Amino acid sequence: MTETIETLNAQLGLPVQLSFGPGPSGLPLALITNAQATATVALQGAQLLAFQPHGEQPVLWVSSHANYLPGKAIRGGVPICWPWFGPHPSDPTLPQHGFARTSIWTPILSTARDDGATELQLALRDSAATRALWPHAFAILLTISVGSVLQLSLDIHNTGDEPFVSSGAFHSYFAVGDATALRVEGLDGHHYFDQLDGQTRQQHGPVLISGETDRVYRDAPGPLTIVDPLLGRHIRIDSAGSDSAVVWNPWIEKAQRMADFGDDEYRAMLCVETANARDDARTLAPGNSHLLEARISTTPGA
Ligand code: TA6
């Protein structure tokens, strides 16, 4: 990205609704506020760091120990995992969850929508740096719509002359009252790959969190609902272009091992991720595209 914060404000700033400014450690941020909600997006990773409908608790969680350093993943919000989910399929030296979340994306369009939502589009294209990690030409476009509902749409284009396989996720960190006192509905009966021991199991009833939880659910297009009695709300996640969902909570020991995660923060968050993970990876022929979408809404409810 070559634009400065000043040129971005001149080109894409929306009076009152959208402005760009420096965040922690100088990382450029897009700040969105409208009659329905507020949101913050880091241009690094096109990563949502905050989303809060007016009159409600924050919907997304960010660690108080998060790094805001160039090229370092920010712990929280909605990291974009792409072009691979988890460790690289064959080269363990490559960055976990791909390079999209640590790359600087370019804001290309801002819209004050008639329904009162604010829309921001950010783009990332292949470069020498990305081709050194993943030898394919691509253009990906994230559209974020901020209103009473949060909508994310990742449009993945193969701009090269050979097919590629990519996996990924909206690695959404949700703010919860207490991870041990909630349940996730919508996965009953689905099979999941347990990343903790490599076993495949079947989900019986709602997902409850009582230890480290790291599961990739298959054939799970949603909708999924986090029922949070302490905050008295439901967070509903609708998706499109995704047949896998990930539920992750690091619990105590793993939280203690992560420098950018507070030892006791595991109770305040839960990741429910809209994914194309494991065998839900997508193959794109030259010129083709894939759309991964998530719609995040909240309703009061015990
Ligand atoms: O989505 C779950 C997961 O794949 C876990 O295995 C854990 O590694 C988590 O992502 C966070 O990964 P990160 O690279 O952001 O620390």
XYZ file of C-alpha atoms and ligand atoms in Angstrom:
318
model
C 0.000 0.000 0.000
C 1.492 3.357 -0.983
C -1.290 5.661 0.191
C -0.732 7.774 3.274
C -3.382 8.225 5.933
C -3.971 11.724 4.569
C -4.554 10.513 1.002
C -6.826 7.728 2.266
C -8.927 10.231 4.163
C -9.078 12.464 1.103
C -9.976 9.593 -1.255
C -12.147 7.309 0.884
C -13.015 9.109 4.095
C -16.751 9.519 4.678
C -17.736 12.563 6.732
C -18.353 11.298 10.301
C -18.777 7.633 9.200
C -15.295 6.601 8.155
C -11.847 7.977 8.778
C -8.323 6.589 8.811
C -5.823 7.168 11.539
C -2.798 5.702 13.292
C -3.461 2.971 15.828
C -1.215 1.375 18.452
C 2.438 1.347 17.280
C 1.337 3.515 14.337
C -0.484 0.709 12.483
C -3.032 2.411 10.214
C -6.663 1.861 11.201
C -10.028 2.545 9.593
C -12.470 3.921 12.164
C -16.154 3.452 11.397
C -19.032 4.991 13.277
C -22.636 5.359 12.140
C -26.116 5.480 13.631
C -26.125 1.720 14.160
C -22.659 0.639 15.289
C -18.950 1.334 15.540
C -16.052 -0.729 14.208
C -12.286 -0.603 13.847
C -10.323 -2.259 11.048
C -6.535 -2.606 10.893
C -5.218 -2.217 7.338
C -2.717 -4.905 8.267
C -4.645 -8.051 7.514
C -7.831 -6.071 6.753
C -8.483 -7.230 10.293
C -11.582 -6.179 12.174
C -10.481 -5.328 15.712
C -13.790 -4.107 17.079
C -17.478 -4.250 16.272
C -20.137 -2.885 18.638
C -23.760 -2.144 17.788
C -24.939 0.882 19.743
C -26.322 0.013 23.197
C -24.657 -3.408 23.175
C -21.519 -4.994 24.599
C -18.547 -5.360 22.226
C -19.101 -8.368 19.950
C -15.438 -9.059 19.175
C -12.590 -9.724 21.594
C -8.964 -8.582 21.380
C -6.329 -9.621 23.891
C -4.988 -6.910 26.165
C -1.586 -8.474 25.372
C -2.016 -8.246 21.573
C 0.924 -7.140 19.420
C 0.352 -4.286 16.999
C 3.606 -4.682 15.113
C 4.186 -4.852 11.358
C 4.062 -8.430 10.142
C 2.865 -9.822 13.488
C -0.602 -11.363 13.787
C -2.919 -9.352 16.045
C -4.547 -11.546 18.698
C -8.252 -11.007 18.354
C -10.979 -9.509 16.209
C -11.376 -11.315 12.901
C -8.022 -12.398 11.423
C -8.258 -13.523 7.795
C -6.571 -16.916 7.534
C -5.571 -17.434 3.861
C -4.300 -19.059 1.577
C -3.977 -21.881 4.096
C -5.688 -22.618 7.398
C -3.465 -23.804 10.254
C 0.051 -25.000 9.464
C 1.123 -24.986 5.803
C 0.163 -28.356 4.294
C 3.758 -29.314 3.466
C 6.200 -26.702 4.761
C 6.177 -26.167 8.547
C 8.562 -23.224 8.206
C 5.834 -21.125 6.556
C 3.634 -18.876 8.727
C 0.672 -20.464 10.495
C -2.647 -19.483 8.865
C -0.996 -18.040 5.741
C 0.123 -14.487 5.025
C -3.149 -12.551 4.466
C -3.459 -11.549 8.125
C 0.034 -10.062 8.281
C -0.016 -8.283 4.900
C -0.984 -4.650 4.415
C -4.257 -4.509 2.436
C -5.275 -1.516 0.335
C -8.614 0.190 0.999
C -10.230 0.686 -2.414
C -13.851 1.721 -1.844
C -16.005 3.161 0.897
C -19.792 3.455 0.764
C -22.392 5.033 3.014
C -25.235 2.594 2.297
C -28.864 3.638 2.099
C -29.709 1.205 4.931
C -27.381 3.165 7.240
C -24.515 0.660 7.153
C -20.969 1.699 6.271
C -19.110 -0.438 3.767
C -15.349 -0.641 3.277
C -13.601 -2.749 0.635
C -9.950 -3.727 0.969
C -7.823 -5.604 -1.557
C -4.707 -7.755 -1.517
C -2.936 -8.988 -4.626
C 0.024 -11.289 -5.113
C 3.471 -9.763 -4.870
C 7.060 -10.941 -4.873
C 6.720 -11.366 -1.097
C 3.602 -13.529 -1.340
C 4.901 -15.511 -4.318
C 7.981 -16.371 -2.284
C 5.622 -18.067 0.183
C 2.940 -19.306 -2.242
C 3.680 -19.406 -5.993
C 0.311 -18.259 -7.314
C -1.270 -15.092 -8.735
C -4.389 -13.964 -6.914
C -6.555 -11.004 -6.033
C -8.650 -11.110 -2.872
C -11.219 -8.504 -1.928
C -12.729 -8.171 1.536
C -15.977 -6.245 1.869
C -16.882 -5.274 5.422
C -20.360 -3.914 6.076
C -20.864 -2.347 9.509
C -24.395 -1.755 10.746
C -26.618 -3.379 13.339
C -25.344 -6.562 11.634
C -21.726 -7.202 10.621
C -21.240 -8.684 7.177
C -17.946 -10.005 5.798
C -17.409 -11.136 2.243
C -14.063 -12.451 0.989
C -13.944 -12.685 -2.782
C -10.993 -14.873 -3.839
C -9.896 -14.690 -7.491
C -7.383 -16.874 -9.292
C -5.754 -14.345 -11.619
C -3.066 -16.770 -12.735
C -2.896 -19.322 -15.522
C -2.855 -22.437 -13.348
C -5.310 -23.816 -10.765
C -4.614 -23.385 -7.076
C -6.009 -24.882 -3.868
C -6.566 -22.537 -0.953
C -8.024 -22.921 2.523
C -8.847 -20.223 5.021
C -11.231 -18.787 7.591
C -12.662 -15.761 9.244
C -10.912 -16.595 12.528
C -13.478 -14.688 14.583
C -12.756 -14.040 18.282
C -16.054 -13.358 20.060
C -16.346 -11.552 23.401
C -18.255 -13.706 25.891
C -19.300 -13.406 29.534
C -17.577 -16.687 30.514
C -16.517 -19.396 28.072
C -17.359 -22.064 30.652
C -20.940 -20.814 30.979
C -22.064 -20.680 27.352
C -23.072 -23.124 24.662
C -22.722 -23.182 20.892
C -25.775 -24.430 19.048
C -25.975 -25.665 15.453
C -23.357 -28.413 15.481
C -25.344 -31.242 17.095
C -24.741 -34.525 15.233
C -21.909 -33.120 13.128
C -18.557 -34.865 12.986
C -15.411 -32.943 13.863
C -11.663 -33.420 13.559
C -10.230 -32.913 17.017
C -6.993 -30.970 16.465
C -5.833 -31.913 19.949
C -5.429 -35.631 19.232
C -6.226 -36.097 15.543
C -9.352 -38.152 16.251
C -12.682 -37.702 14.473
C -15.678 -37.577 16.784
C -19.367 -36.742 16.639
C -20.867 -33.766 18.430
C -23.690 -34.619 20.780
C -25.828 -31.639 21.732
C -24.490 -28.088 22.017
C -20.745 -27.436 22.256
C -19.718 -26.726 25.852
C -16.272 -25.456 26.842
C -14.606 -27.198 29.792
C -11.003 -27.478 28.596
C -8.792 -26.749 25.589
C -11.078 -27.023 22.598
C -9.828 -27.060 19.002
C -12.273 -28.677 16.581
C -12.834 -28.494 12.838
C -16.463 -29.400 12.129
C -17.230 -30.761 8.673
C -20.458 -30.320 6.660
C -21.286 -27.504 9.048
C -22.595 -24.612 6.972
C -24.373 -23.167 10.013
C -26.145 -21.082 11.222
C -24.271 -21.299 14.501
C -25.317 -19.526 17.683
C -23.302 -18.656 20.765
C -25.793 -18.619 23.627
C -24.260 -16.443 26.339
C -26.376 -16.306 29.502
C -23.949 -14.049 31.390
C -24.083 -11.320 28.766
C -27.719 -12.183 28.103
C -27.242 -12.397 24.349
C -27.052 -14.720 21.401
C -24.441 -14.198 18.696
C -25.638 -15.772 15.453
C -23.198 -16.580 12.659
C -24.630 -17.245 9.217
C -22.239 -18.230 6.475
C -22.020 -18.890 2.761
C -19.240 -20.527 0.769
C -18.204 -22.473 3.878
C -18.837 -26.115 4.788
C -16.554 -26.220 7.816
C -16.557 -24.423 11.136
C -13.860 -24.200 13.797
C -14.448 -23.860 17.533
C -11.382 -22.893 19.549
C -10.624 -21.999 23.106
C -6.999 -22.322 24.266
C -7.944 -22.892 27.938
C -5.393 -22.417 30.704
C -2.090 -24.046 29.718
C -2.117 -22.895 26.088
C -3.141 -19.382 27.141
C -0.145 -19.331 29.489
C 2.132 -20.411 26.599
C 1.022 -17.562 24.316
C 2.842 -14.274 24.950
C 0.063 -12.269 23.282
C -2.703 -13.874 25.337
C -3.363 -13.113 29.014
C -3.216 -16.135 31.315
C -6.833 -15.673 32.424
C -8.231 -14.284 29.184
C -9.412 -17.693 27.935
C -12.687 -17.260 29.809
C -13.506 -13.972 28.046
C -13.396 -15.267 24.468
C -14.456 -18.005 22.114
C -13.462 -18.474 18.490
C -16.234 -19.688 16.204
C -14.724 -19.556 12.758
C -16.375 -19.529 9.348
C -13.934 -21.651 7.388
C -12.823 -23.525 4.331
C -10.605 -25.742 6.495
C -9.009 -29.189 5.978
C -10.985 -31.091 3.297
C -13.188 -28.029 2.766
C -10.243 -26.354 0.968
C -11.296 -24.963 -2.423
C -9.711 -25.488 -5.838
C -9.896 -22.511 -8.199
C -9.285 -22.829 -11.916
C -7.607 -19.894 -13.682
C -10.034 -16.971 -13.850
C -12.437 -18.484 -11.322
C -13.349 -17.128 -7.907
C -14.745 -18.268 -4.553
C -16.828 -16.237 -2.112
C -16.562 -16.847 1.645
C -19.167 -14.916 3.624
C -20.167 -14.466 7.240
C -23.044 -12.516 8.750
C -22.765 -11.802 12.475
C -25.830 -10.624 14.358
C -26.826 -10.360 18.008
C -30.120 -10.712 19.825
C -30.965 -10.474 23.524
C -31.482 -13.848 25.172
C -30.427 -15.948 28.131
O -8.469 -21.903 14.848
C -7.834 -22.679 15.802
C -6.329 -22.651 15.599
O -5.971 -23.295 14.412
C -5.678 -23.270 16.830
O -5.050 -24.497 16.503
C -4.697 -22.205 17.307
O -3.451 -22.393 16.727
C -5.398 -20.942 16.812
O -5.861 -21.295 15.522
C -4.592 -19.687 16.861
O -3.568 -19.723 15.917
P -2.508 -18.476 15.904
O -1.556 -18.788 14.792
O -3.305 -17.234 15.647
O -1.900 -18.472 17.275
